[in-house]
Short mmCIF file of C-alpha atoms in Angstrom, two decimals:
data_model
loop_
_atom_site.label_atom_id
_atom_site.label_comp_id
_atom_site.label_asym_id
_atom_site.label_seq_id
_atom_site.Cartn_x
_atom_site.Cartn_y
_atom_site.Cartn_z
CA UNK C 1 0.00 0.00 0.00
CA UNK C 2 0.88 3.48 0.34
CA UNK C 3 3.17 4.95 2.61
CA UNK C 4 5.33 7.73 3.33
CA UNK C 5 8.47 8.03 5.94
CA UNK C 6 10.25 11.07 7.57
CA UNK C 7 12.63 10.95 9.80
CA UNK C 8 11.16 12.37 13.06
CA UNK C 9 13.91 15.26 14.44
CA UNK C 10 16.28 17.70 13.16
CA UNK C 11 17.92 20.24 15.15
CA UNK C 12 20.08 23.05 13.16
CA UNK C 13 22.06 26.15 14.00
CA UNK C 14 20.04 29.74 13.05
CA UNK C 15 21.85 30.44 9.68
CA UNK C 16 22.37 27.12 8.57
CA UNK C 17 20.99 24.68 5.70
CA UNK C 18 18.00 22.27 6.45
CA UNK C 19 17.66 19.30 4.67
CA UNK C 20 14.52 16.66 5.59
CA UNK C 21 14.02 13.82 3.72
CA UNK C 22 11.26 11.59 3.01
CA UNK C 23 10.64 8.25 1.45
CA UNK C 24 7.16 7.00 -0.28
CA UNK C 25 5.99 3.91 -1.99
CA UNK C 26 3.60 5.16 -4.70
CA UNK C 27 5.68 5.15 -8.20
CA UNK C 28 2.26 6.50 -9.58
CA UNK C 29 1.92 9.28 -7.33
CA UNK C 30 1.44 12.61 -9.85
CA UNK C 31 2.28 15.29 -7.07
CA UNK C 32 4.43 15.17 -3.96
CA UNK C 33 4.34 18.21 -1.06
CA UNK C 34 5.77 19.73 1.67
CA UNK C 35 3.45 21.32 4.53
CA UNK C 36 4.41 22.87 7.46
CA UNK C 37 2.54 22.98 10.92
CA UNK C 38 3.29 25.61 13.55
CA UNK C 39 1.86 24.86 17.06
CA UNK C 40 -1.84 25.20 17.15
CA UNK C 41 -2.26 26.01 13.54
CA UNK C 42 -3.12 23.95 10.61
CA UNK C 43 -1.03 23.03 7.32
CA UNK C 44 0.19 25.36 5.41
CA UNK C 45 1.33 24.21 1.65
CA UNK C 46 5.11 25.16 1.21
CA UNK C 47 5.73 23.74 -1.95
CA UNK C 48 4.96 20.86 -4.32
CA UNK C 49 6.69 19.13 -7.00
CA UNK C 50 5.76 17.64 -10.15
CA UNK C 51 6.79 13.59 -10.17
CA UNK C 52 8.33 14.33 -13.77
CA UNK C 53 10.79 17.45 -11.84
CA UNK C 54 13.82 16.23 -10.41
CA UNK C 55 14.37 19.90 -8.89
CA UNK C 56 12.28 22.68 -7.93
CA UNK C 57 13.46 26.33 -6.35
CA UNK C 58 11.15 28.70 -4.55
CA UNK C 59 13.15 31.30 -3.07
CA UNK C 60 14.88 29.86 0.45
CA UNK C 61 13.40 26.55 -0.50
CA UNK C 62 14.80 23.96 -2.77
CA UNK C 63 12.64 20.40 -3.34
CA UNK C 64 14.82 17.62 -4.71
CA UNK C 65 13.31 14.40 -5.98
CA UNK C 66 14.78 11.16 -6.96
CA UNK C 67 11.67 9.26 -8.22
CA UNK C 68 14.41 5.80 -9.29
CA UNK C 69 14.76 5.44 -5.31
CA UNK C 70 11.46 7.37 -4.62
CA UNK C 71 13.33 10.14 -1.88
CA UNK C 72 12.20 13.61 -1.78
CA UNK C 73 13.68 16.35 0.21
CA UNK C 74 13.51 19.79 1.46
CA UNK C 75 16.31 22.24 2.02
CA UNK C 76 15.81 24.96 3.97
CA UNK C 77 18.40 27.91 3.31
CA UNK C 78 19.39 30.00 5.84
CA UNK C 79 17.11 28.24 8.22
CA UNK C 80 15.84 31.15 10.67
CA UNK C 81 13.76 30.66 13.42
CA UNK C 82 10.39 31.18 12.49
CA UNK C 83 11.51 28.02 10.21
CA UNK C 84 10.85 26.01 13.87
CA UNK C 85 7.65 23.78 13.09
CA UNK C 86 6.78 20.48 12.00
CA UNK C 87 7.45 19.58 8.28
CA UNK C 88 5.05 17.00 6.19
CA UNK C 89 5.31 15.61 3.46
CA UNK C 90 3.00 13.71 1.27
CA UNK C 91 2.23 12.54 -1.87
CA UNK C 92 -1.12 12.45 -3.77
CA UNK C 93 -3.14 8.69 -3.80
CA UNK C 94 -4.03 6.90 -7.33
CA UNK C 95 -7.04 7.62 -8.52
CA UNK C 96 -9.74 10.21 -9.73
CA UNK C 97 -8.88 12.11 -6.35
CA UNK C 98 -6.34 14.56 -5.03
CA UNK C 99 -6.20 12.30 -1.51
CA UNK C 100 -2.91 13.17 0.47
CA UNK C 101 -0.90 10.61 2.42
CA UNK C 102 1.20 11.70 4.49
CA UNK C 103 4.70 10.83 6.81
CA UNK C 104 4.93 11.20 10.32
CA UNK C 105 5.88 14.87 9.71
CA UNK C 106 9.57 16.15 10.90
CA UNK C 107 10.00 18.58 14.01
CA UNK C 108 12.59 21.36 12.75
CA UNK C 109 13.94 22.92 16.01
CA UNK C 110 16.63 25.98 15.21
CA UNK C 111 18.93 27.13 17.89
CA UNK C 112 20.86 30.27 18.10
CA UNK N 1 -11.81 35.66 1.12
CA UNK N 2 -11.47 33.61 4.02
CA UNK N 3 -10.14 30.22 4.64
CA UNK N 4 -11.26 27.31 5.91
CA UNK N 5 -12.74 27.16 9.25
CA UNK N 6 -13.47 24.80 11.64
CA UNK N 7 -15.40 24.47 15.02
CA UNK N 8 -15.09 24.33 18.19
CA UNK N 9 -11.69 24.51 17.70
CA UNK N 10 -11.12 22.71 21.47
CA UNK N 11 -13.24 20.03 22.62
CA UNK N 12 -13.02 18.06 25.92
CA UNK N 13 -15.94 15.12 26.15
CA UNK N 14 -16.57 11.92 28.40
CA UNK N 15 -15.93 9.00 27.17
CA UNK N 16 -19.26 7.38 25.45
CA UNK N 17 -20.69 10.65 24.85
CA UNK N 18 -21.22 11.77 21.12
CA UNK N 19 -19.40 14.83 19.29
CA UNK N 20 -20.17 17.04 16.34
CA UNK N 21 -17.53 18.65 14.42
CA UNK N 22 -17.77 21.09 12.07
CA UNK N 23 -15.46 22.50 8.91
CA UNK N 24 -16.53 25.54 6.90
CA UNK N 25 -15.16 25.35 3.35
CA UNK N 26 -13.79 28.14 1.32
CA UNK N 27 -16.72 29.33 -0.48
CA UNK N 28 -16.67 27.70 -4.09
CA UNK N 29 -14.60 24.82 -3.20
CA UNK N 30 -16.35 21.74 -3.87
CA UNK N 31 -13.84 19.12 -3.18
CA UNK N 32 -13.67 18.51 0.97
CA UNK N 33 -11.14 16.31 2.90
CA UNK N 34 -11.40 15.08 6.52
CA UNK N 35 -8.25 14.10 8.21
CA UNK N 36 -7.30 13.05 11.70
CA UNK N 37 -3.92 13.93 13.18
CA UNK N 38 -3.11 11.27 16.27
CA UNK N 39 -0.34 12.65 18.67
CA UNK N 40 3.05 12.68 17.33
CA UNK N 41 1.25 10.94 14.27
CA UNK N 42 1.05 12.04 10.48
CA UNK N 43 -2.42 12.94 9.31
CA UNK N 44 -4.42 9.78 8.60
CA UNK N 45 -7.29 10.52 5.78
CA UNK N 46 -10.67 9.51 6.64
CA UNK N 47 -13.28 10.93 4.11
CA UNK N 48 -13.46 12.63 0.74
CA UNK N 49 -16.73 14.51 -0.50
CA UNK N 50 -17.25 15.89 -3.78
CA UNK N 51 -20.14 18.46 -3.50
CA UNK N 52 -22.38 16.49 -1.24
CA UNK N 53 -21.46 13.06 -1.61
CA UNK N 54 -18.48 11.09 -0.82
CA UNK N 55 -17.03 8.70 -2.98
CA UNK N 56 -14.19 7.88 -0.47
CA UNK N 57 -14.77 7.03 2.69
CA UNK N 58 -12.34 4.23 3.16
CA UNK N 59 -10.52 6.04 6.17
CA UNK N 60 -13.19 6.32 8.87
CA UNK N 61 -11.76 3.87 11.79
CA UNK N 62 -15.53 2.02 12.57
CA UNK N 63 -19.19 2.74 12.14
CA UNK N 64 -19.22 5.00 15.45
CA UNK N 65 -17.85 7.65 12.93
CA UNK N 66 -19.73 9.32 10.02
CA UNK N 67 -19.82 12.50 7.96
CA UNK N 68 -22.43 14.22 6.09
CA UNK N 69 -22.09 17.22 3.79
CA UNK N 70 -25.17 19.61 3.03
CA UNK N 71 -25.23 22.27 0.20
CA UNK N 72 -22.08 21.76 -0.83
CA UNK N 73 -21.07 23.36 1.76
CA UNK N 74 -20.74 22.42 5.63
CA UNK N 75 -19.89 19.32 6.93
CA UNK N 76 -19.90 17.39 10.11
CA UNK N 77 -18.26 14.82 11.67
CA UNK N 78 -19.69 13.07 13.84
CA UNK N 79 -18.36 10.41 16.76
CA UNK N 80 -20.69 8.68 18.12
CA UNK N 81 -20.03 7.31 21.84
CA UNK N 82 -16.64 8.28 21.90
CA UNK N 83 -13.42 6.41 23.37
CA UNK N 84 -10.06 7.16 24.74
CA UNK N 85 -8.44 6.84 21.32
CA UNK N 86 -10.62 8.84 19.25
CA UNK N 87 -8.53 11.86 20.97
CA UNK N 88 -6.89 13.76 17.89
CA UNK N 89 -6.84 16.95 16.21
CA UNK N 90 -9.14 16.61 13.70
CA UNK N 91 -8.17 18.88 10.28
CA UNK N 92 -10.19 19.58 7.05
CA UNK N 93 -9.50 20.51 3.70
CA UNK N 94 -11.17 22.06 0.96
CA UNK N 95 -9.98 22.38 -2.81
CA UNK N 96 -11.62 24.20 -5.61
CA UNK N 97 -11.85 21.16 -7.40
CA UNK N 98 -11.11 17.46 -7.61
CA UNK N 99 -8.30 16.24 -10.08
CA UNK N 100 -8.46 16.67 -13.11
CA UNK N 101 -8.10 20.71 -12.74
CA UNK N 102 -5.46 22.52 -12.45
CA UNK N 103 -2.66 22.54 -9.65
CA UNK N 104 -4.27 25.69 -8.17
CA UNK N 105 -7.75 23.68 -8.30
CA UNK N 106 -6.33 20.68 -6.65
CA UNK N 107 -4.69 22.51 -3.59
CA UNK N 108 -5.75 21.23 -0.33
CA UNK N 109 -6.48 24.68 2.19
CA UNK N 110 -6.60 23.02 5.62
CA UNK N 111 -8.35 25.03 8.46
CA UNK N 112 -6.65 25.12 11.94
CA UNK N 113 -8.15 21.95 13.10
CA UNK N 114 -10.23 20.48 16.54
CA UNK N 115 -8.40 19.07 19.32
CA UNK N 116 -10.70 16.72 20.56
CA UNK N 117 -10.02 15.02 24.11
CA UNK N 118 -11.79 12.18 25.27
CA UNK N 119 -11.72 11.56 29.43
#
């Protein structure tokens, strides 16, 4: 079936690069997405790739995707930190539907 | 215009006792997602509607929980005699359309969710 796996942690220095990864099982999934979650709010779409891009940049935010091994990731430059949240990602299901499934989500703590 | 709302956005029940939670779509959208966030948990899907019907609704956990959607609009979850592990935050989405559209049309907009705590 489908599934989708984060590691669950990164802590970074304030300045620094950010790089979460994330694995998923669905060759035929079309789209594939970062959200982020602050405390006590919901998602907020950061960015999504296309499963035909191998590379998308949106300003401080670079989306990498190797669809032979099926990883994705998200760099965050010059992590700051209002970056500090949790970080989802997911990819869309099969079918006539845009249904999301998504990983654990990753807690991005930055430190001074 | 606004985004998606949702209501109450804290809930505290007994166990056994029913709930009723709401989500208020962006107007137009006609495509509606309900997911369930378990702590420390990734969001698990339980129900899609398209205008008032749903065609998916593969991820509800058991028969104590159901859905409707009126107008195109509203919808409410409901949990009927409620346990311990029904405690989640429960999100909703809302795109302008289902697949087929657009990427702008197929954006999910999720509201800010109900923590719901079962004693």
């Amino acid at each position: 079936g489908e599934d989708v796996e984060q590691s669950l942690f990164l802590s970074v220095r304030e300045g620094d690069s950010s790089v979460i990864n994330c694995t998923y099982t669905d060759s035929s999934s079309t789209y594939l997405y970062w959200y982020k979650q602050e405390p006590g709010a919901g998602l907020q779409l950061l960015t999504y790739i296309f499963s035909n891009m191998d590379m998308k940049q949106d300003q401080r935010l670079t989306v990498l995707l190797n669809k032979k091994d099926k990883h994705l990731s998200l760099r965050i430059a010059d992590t700051q930190t209002g970056d500090s949240a949790i970080y989802f990602c997911a990819e869309s299901s099969t079918g006539g539907y845009n249904k999301l499934i998504f990983g654990a989500g990753t807690r991005l703590a930055v430190h001074p | 215009g606004a985004g998606v709302s949702q209501s109450p956005s804290n809930k505290v029940t007994e166990k056994g006792k029913d709930v009723e939670l709401r989500c208020d779509p962006i107007s137009g959208h006609t495509a509606l997602y309900w997911y369930r966030q378990s702590l420390g948990q990734g969001l698990e899907f339980l129900i899609y509607f398209q205008g008032n019907s749903a065609p998916d609704k593969s991820g509800l956990p058991s028969d104590r929980f159901s859905a409707e959607r009126t107008g195109g609009s509203v919808s409410t979850l409901t949990i009927q005699r409620t346990q311990q592990e029904d405690s989640a935050v429960y999100l909703c989405a809302s795109t302008r359309n289902h697949r087929g559209g657009d990427r702008d049309q197929e954006t999910q907009y999720f509201g800010p969710g109900t923590r719901l705590l079962v004693l």
